[in-house]
CSV table of C-alpha atoms and ligand atoms in Angstrom, one decimal:
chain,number,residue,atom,x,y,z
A,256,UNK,CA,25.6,18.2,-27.6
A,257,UNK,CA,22.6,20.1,-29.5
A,258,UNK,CA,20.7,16.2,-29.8
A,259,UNK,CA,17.5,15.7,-28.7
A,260,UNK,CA,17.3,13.5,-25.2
A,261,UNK,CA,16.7,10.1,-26.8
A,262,UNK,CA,20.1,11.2,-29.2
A,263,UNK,CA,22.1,11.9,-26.0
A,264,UNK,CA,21.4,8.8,-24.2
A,265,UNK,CA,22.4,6.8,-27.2
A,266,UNK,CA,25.6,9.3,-28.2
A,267,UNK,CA,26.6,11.5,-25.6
A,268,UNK,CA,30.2,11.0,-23.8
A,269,UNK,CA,30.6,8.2,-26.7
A,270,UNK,CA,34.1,8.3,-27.8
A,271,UNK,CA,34.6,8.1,-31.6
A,272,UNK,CA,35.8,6.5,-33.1
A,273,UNK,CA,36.0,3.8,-30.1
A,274,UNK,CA,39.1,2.4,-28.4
A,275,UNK,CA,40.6,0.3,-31.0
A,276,UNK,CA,37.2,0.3,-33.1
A,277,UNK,CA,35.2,-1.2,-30.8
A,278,UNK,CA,31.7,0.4,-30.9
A,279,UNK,CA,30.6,0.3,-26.7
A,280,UNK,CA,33.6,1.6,-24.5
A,281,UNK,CA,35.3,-1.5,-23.2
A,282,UNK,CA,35.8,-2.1,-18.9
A,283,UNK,CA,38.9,-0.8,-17.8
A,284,UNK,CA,39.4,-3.0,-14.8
A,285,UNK,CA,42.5,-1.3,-13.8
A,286,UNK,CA,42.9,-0.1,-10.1
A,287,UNK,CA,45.5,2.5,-11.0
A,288,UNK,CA,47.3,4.1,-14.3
A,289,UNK,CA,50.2,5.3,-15.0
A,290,UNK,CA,51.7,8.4,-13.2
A,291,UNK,CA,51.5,11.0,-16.0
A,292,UNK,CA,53.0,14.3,-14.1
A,293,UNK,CA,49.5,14.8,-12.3
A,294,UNK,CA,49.9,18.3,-9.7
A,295,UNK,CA,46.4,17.5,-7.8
A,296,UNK,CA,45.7,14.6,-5.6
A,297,UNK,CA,42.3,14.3,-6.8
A,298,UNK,CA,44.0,14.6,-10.7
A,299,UNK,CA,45.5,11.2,-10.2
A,300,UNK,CA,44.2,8.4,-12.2
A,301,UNK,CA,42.7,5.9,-9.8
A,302,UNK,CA,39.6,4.3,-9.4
A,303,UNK,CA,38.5,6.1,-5.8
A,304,UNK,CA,39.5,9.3,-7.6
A,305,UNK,CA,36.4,8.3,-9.8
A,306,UNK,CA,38.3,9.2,-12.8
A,307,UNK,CA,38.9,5.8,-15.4
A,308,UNK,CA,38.0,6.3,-18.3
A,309,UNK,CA,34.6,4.3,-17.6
A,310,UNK,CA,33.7,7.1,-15.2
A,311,UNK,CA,34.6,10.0,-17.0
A,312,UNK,CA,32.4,9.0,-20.0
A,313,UNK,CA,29.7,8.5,-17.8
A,314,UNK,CA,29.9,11.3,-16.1
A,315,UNK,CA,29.8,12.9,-19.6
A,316,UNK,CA,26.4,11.0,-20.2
A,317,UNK,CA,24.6,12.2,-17.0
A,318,UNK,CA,25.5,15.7,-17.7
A,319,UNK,CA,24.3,15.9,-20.9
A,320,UNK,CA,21.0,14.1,-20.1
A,321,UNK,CA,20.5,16.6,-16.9
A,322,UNK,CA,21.8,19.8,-18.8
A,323,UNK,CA,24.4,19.7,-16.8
A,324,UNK,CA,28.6,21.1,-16.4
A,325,UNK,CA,29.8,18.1,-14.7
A,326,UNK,CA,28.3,14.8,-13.0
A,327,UNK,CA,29.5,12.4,-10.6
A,328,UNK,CA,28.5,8.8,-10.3
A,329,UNK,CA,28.9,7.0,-7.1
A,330,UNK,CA,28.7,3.4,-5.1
A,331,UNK,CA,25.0,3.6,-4.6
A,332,UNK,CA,21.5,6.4,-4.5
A,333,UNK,CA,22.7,6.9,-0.4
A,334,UNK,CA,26.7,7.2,-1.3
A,335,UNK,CA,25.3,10.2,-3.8
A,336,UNK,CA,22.7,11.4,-1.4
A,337,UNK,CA,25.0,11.7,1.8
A,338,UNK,CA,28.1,13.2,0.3
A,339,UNK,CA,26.1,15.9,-1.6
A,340,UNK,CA,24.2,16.9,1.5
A,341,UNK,CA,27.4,16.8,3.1
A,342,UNK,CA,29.4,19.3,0.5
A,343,UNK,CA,26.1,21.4,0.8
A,344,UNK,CA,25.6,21.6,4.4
A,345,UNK,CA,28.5,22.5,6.9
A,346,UNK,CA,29.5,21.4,11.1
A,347,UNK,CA,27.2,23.7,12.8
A,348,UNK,CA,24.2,23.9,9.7
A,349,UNK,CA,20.8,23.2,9.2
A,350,UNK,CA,19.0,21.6,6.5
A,351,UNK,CA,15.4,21.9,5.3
A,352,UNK,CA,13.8,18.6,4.1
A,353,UNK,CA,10.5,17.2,2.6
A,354,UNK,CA,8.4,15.2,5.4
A,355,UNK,CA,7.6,12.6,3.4
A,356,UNK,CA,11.1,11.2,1.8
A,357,UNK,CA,12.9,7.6,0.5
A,358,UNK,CA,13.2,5.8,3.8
A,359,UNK,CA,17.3,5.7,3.9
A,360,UNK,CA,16.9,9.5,3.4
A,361,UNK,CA,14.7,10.0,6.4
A,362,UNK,CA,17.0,8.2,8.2
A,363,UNK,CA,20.0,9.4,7.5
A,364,UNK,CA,18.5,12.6,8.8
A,365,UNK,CA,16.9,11.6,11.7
A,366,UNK,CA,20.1,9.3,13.2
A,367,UNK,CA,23.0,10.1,11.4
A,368,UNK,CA,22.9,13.9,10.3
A,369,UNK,CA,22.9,15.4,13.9
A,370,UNK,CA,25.7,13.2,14.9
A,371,UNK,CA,27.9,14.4,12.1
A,372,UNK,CA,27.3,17.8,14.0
A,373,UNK,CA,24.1,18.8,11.6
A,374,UNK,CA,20.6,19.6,12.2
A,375,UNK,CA,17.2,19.3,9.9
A,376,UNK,CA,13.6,20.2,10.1
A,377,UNK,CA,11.0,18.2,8.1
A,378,UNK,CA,8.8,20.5,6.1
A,379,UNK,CA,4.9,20.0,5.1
A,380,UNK,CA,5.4,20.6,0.8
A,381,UNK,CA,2.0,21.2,0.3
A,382,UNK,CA,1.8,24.0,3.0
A,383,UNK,CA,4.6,27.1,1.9
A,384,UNK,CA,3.1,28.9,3.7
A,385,UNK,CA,4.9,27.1,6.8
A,386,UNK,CA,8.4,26.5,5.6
A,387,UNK,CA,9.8,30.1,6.6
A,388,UNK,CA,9.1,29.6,10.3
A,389,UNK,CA,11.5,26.6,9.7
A,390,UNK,CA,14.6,29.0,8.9
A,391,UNK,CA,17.0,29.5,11.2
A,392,UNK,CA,20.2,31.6,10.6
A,393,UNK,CA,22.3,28.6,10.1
A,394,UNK,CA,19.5,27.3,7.4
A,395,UNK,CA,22.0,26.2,4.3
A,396,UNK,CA,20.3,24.0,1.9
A,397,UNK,CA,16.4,22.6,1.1
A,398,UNK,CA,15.9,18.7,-0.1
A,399,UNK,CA,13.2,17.3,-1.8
A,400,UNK,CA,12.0,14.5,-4.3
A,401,UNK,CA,10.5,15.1,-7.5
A,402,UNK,CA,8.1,12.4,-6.9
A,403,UNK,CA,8.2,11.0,-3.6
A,404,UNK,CA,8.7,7.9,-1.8
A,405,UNK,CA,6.4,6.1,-1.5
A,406,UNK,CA,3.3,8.3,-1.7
A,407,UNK,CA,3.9,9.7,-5.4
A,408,UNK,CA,3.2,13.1,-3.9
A,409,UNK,CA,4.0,16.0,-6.2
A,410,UNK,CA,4.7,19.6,-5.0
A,411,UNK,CA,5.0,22.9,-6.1
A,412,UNK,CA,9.1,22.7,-7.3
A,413,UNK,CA,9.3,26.1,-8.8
A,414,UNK,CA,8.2,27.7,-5.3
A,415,UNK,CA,10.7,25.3,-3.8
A,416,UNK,CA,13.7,27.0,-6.0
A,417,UNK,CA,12.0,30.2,-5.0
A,418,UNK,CA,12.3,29.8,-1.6
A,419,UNK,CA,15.6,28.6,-2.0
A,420,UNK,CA,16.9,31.2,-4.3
A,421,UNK,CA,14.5,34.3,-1.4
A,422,UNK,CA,16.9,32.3,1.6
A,423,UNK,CA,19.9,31.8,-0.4
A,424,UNK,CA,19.9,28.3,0.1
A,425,UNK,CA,21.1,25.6,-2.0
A,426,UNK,CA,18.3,23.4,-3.4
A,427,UNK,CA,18.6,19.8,-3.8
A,428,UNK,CA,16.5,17.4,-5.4
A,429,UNK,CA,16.7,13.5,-5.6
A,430,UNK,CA,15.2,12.8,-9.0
A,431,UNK,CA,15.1,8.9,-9.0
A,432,UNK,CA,11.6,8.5,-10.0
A,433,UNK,CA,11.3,11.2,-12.7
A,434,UNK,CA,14.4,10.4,-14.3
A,435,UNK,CA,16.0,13.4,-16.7
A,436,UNK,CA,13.0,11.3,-19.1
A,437,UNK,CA,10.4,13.2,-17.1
A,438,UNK,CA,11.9,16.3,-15.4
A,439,UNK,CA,15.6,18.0,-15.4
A,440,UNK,CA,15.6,19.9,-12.2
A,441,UNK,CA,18.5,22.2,-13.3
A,442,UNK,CA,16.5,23.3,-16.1
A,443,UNK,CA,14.2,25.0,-13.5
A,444,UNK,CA,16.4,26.6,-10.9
A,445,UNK,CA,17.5,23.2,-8.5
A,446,UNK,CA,21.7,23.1,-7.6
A,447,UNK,CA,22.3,19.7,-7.1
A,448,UNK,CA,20.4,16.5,-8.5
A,449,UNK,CA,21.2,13.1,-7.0
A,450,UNK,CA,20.2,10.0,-8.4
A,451,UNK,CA,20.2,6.7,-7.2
A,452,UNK,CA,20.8,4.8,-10.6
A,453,UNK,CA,19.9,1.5,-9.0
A,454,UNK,CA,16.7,2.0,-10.2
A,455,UNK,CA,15.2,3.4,-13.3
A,456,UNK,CA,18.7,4.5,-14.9
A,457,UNK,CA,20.9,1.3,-15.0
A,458,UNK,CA,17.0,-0.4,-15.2
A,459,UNK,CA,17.8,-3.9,-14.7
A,460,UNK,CA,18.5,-4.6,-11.2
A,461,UNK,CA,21.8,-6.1,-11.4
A,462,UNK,CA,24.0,-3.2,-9.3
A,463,UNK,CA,23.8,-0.6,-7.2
A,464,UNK,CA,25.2,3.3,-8.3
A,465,UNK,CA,24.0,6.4,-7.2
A,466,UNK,CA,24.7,10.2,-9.4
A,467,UNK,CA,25.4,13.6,-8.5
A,468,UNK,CA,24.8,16.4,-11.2
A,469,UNK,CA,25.1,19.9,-11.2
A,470,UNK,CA,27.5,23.0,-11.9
A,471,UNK,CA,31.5,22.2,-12.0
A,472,UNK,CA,31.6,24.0,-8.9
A,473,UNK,CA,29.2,22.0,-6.7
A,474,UNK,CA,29.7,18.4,-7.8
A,475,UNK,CA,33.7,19.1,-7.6
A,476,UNK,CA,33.3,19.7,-4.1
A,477,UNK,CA,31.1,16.9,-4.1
A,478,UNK,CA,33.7,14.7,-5.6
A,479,UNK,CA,37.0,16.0,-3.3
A,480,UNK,CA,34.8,14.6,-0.8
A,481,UNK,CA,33.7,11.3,-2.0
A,482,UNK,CA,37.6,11.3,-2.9
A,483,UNK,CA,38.0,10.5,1.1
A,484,UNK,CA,34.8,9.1,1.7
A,485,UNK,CA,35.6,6.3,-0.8
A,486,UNK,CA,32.0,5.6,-2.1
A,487,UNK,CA,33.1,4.9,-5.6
A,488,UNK,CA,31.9,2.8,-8.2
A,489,UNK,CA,33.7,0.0,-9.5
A,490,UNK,CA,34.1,0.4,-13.7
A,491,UNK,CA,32.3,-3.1,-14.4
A,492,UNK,CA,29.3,-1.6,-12.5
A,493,UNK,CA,29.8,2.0,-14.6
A,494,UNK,CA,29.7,-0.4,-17.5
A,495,UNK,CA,26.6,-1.8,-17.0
A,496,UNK,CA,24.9,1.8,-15.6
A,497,UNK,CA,26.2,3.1,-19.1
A,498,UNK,CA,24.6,0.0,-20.9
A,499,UNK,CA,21.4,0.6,-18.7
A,500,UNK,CA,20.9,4.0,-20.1
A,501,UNK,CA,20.0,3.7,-23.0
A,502,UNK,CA,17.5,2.0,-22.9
A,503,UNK,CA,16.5,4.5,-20.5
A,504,UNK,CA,14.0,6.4,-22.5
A,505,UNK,CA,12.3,3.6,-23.9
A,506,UNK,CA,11.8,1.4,-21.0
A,507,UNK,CA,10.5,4.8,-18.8
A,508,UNK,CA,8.1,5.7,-21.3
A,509,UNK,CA,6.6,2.2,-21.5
A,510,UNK,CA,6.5,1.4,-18.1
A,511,UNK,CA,4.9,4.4,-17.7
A,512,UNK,CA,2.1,4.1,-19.8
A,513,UNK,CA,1.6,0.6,-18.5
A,514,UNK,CA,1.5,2.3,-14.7
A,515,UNK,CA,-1.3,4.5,-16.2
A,516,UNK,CA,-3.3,1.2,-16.8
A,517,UNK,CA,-2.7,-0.4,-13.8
A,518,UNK,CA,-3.3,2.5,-11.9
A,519,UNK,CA,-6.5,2.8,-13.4
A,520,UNK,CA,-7.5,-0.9,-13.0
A,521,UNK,CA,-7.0,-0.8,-9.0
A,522,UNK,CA,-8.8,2.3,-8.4
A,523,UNK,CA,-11.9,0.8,-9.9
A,524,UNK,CA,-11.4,-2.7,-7.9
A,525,UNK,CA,-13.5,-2.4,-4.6
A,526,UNK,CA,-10.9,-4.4,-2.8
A,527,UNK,CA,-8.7,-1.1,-3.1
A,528,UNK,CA,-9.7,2.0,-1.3
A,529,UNK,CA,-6.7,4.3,-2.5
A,530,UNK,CA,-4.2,5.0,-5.3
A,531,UNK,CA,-1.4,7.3,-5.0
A,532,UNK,CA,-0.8,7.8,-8.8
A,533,UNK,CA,-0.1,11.3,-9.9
A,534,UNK,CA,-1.2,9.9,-13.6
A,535,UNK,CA,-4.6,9.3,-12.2
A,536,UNK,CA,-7.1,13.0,-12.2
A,537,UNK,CA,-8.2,11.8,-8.8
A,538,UNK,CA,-4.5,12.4,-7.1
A,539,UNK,CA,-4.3,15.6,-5.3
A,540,UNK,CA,-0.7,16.0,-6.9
A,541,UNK,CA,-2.3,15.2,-10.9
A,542,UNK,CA,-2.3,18.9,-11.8
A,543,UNK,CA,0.8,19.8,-10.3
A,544,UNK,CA,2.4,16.5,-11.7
A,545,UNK,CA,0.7,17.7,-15.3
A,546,UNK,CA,1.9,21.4,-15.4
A,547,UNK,CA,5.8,20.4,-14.2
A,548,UNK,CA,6.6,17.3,-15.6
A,549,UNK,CA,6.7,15.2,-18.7
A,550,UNK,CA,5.3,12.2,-17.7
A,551,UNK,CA,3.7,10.5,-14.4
A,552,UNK,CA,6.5,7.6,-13.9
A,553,UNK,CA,6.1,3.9,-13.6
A,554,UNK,CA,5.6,4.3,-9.8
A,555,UNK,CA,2.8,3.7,-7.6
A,556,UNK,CA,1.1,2.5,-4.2
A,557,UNK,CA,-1.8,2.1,-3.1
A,558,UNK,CA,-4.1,1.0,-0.2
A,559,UNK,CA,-6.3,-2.1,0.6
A,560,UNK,CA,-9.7,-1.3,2.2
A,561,UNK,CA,-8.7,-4.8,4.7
A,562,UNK,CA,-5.3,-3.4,5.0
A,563,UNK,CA,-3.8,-6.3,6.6
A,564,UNK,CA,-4.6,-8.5,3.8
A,565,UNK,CA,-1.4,-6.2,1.8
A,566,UNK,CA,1.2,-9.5,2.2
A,567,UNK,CA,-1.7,-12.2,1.4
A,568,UNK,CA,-1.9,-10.4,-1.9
A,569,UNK,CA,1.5,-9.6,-2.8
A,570,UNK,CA,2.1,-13.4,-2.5
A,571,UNK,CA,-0.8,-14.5,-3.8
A,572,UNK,CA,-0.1,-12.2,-7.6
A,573,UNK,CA,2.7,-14.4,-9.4
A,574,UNK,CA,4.2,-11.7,-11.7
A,575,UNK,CA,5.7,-8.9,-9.9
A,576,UNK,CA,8.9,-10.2,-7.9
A,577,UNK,CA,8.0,-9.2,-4.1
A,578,UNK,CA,11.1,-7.2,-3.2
A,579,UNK,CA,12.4,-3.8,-2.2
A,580,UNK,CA,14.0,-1.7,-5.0
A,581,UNK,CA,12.4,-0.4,-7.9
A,582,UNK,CA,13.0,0.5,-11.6
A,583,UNK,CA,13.9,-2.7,-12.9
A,584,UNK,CA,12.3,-4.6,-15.8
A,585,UNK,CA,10.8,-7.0,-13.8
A,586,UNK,CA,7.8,-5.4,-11.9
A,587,UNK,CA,8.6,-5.1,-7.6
A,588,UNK,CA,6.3,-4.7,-4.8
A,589,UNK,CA,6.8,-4.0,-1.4
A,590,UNK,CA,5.0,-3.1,1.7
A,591,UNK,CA,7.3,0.3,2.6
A,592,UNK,CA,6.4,-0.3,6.2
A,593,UNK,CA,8.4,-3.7,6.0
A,594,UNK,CA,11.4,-2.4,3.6
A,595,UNK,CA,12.1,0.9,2.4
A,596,UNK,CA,10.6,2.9,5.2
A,597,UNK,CA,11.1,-0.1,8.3
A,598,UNK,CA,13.8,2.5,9.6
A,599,UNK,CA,10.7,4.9,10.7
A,600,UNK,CA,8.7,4.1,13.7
A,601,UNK,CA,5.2,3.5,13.4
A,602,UNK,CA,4.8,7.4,14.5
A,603,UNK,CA,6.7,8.4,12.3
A,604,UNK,CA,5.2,6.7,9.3
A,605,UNK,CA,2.0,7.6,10.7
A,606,UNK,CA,3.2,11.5,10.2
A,607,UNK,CA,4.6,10.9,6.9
A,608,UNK,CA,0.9,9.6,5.9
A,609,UNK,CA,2.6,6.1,5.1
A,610,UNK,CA,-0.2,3.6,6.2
A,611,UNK,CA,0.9,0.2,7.5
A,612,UNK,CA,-0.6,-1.9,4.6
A,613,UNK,CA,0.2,0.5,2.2
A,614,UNK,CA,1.4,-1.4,-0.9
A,615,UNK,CA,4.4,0.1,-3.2
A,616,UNK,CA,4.3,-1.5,-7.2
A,617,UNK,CA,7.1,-0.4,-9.2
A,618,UNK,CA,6.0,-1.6,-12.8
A,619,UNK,CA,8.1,-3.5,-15.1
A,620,UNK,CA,7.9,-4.0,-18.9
A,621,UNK,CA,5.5,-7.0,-18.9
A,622,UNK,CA,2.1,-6.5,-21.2
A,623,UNK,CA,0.1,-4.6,-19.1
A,624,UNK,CA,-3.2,-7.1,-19.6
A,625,UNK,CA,-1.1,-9.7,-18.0
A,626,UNK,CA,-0.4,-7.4,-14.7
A,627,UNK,CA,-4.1,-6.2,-14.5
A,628,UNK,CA,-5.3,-9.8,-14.9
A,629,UNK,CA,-2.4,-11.2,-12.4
A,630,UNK,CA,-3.5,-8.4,-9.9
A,631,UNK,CA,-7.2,-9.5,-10.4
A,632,UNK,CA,-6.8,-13.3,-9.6
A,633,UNK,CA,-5.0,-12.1,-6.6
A,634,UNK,CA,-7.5,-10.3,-5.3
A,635,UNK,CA,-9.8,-13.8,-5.6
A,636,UNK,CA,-7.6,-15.9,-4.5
A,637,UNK,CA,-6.0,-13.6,-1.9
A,638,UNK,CA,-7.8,-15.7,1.4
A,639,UNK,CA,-5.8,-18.6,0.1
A,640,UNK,CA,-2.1,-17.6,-1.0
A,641,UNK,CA,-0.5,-18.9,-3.9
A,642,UNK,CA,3.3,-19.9,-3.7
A,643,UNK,CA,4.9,-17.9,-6.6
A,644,UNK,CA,6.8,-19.9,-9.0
B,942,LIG,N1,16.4,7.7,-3.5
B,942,LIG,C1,15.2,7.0,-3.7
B,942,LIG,C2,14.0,7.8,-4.1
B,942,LIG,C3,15.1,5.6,-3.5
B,942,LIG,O1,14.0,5.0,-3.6
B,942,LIG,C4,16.3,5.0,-3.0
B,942,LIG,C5,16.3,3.5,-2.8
B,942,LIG,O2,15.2,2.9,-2.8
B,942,LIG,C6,17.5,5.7,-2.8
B,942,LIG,C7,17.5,7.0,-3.1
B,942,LIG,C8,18.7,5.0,-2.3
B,942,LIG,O3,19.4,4.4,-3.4
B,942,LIG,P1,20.4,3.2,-3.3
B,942,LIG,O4,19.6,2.0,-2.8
B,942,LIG,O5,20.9,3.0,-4.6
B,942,LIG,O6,21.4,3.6,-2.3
């Protein structure tokens, strides 16, 4: 489709005219279908083969958006994350990862991956100059995060694909926070994108769906194996994903220029000490964030100078929903160290740079004067916590 991105979300993988007229492509809650002389296992028409018709119009939809041959949608961000970093990386092989990743991710690596007869090494992104003495002969793939979890860091992604492309490695990048609506890793050399669509994609916190995109060749590998693994997505939650995304470019855009504000707000307030906002000309990752992508998210975290007053204020605000997750329309905060990254030990937070009171705020659609002036009454009345109605 030749359409511009906001066209695509809106149009692409459509069907027209629609099933019986109808303008949105109705659920086809149907386990099964009809055998219709299928020769491939994987060809039959059944919801773990991820092929109903709700699937295959997603998948149609996430491809276009990330430029892609083919896409795969899956049960959740971890379902899409696993299996692709198991298609990518054999028994016996060694992956390269960012030291600073999603929580799950880390852990995955850390407790799972070696058990399922794989090894990793973490790698410092904002020192290349230390990833080759990383390599070993059985090095297969490199994993990264466009923006990362939780610190917003942003690194240099066209000398990741360079390394990757030098090493022959397959480069893999989870793109959660930058959506397609700020960067489409494909465009610039990555293999494999995974998604979880959770968050900013399906937008409104009601499921849980994760997304593989890439060439035909790489995601069908990727989807033979979910084939046995079974982490599929059910077609009412592909419905509401394929409702969710389009809205996608609005709501991203929006929220993202009401994370500039914020942003801006707490790294005047002297209760804050730091602000890990790649929007903001004070992050070490602005200029990198500026050259590669198209926008600076709706993502950020930052640090208290009393640290251990992080849960008196979360409580004590009464807009953002204190919770884990992210991406919704309704603005989240967490402290990682408590949620998303409680699978770390304090060590290893400490040598991701993830601070104990560090405070994560995923920003929602609310008017940005009502978050700034929420956030500043908590910071008064922060001694004596509110209960949030
Ligand atoms: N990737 C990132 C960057 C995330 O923040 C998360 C969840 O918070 C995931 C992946 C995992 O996604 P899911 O919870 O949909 O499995």
């Amino acid at each position: 489709m030749g359409y511009r991105l906001d066209t695509r979300l809106i149009h692409a993988g459509e069907a027209r005219p629609g099933k019986d007229g109808a303008v949105v492509l109705p659920i086809y809650q149907s386990a099964n279908y009809e055998f219709a002389g299928e020769s491939d296992y994987n060809d039959l028409k059944y919801i773990r083969l991820n092929n109903s018709p709700n699937h295959v119009a997603l998948h149609q939809k996430l491809a276009s958006l990330e430029g892609a041959e083919a896409a795969l949608v899956t049960a959740s961000g971890m379902a899409a994350i696993t299996t692709a970093l198991l298609a990518s990386v054999g028994h016996g092989e060694h992956l390269l990862a960012q030291g600073c990743l999603y929580g799950g991710t880390h852990t995955f690596l850390t407790h799972d991956w070696p058990d399922l007869g794989r090894t990793a090494s973490f790698l410092d992104l904002s020192r290349p100059e230390s990833w080759a003495a990383r390599l070993t002969p059985s090095t297969r793939a490199i994993y990264v995060e466009t923006i990362s979890n939780p610190l917003m860091q942003v690194h240099d992604l066209a000398q990741v694909v360079q390394f990757a492309r030098q090493h022959g490695l397959v480069a893999l990048i989870d793109n959660t926070f930058a959506t397609p609506i700020h960067y489409r890793p494909l465009e610039h050399g990555f293999d494999l994108v995974v998604h979880s669509c959770t968050k900013y994609l399906n937008g409104h916190s009601d499921i849980v769906a994760g997304a593989v995109v890439g060439s035909s060749e790489r995601v069908r590998r990727v989807v033979h194996l979910l084939n046995h693994l079974g982490g599929s997505l059910d077609p009412h939650a592909c419905f509401l994903l394929h409702r969710g995304l389009k809205t996608l470019a609005v709501r991203l855009r929006h929220q993202t220029a009401t994370a500039m504000e914020v942003a801006r707000f707490l790294e005047q307030h002297p209760a804050v000490k730091k602000v890990h906002y790649p929007g903001l000309p004070s992050s070490p990752s602005h200029q990198l964030a500026q050259r590669q992508l198209d926008g600076f998210g709706a993502m950020l975290s930052f640090e208290l100078l009393e640290p251990e007053r992080a849960d008196a204020w979360m409580q004590a605000t009464h807009l953002p929903v204190v919770a884990a997750s992210l991406g919704g329309v309704e603005s989240l905060v967490t402290r990682p160290a408590t949620t998303s990254h409680s699978g770390l030990t304090v060590d290893e937070r400490r040598a991701a740079g993830i601070d104990e009171g560090l405070i994560r705020l995923s920003v929602g659609l609310e008017d940005p004067q009502d978050l700034t002036e929420d956030f500043q009454a908590a910071f008064q009345l922060d001694r004596q916590p509110l209960s949030v109605p």
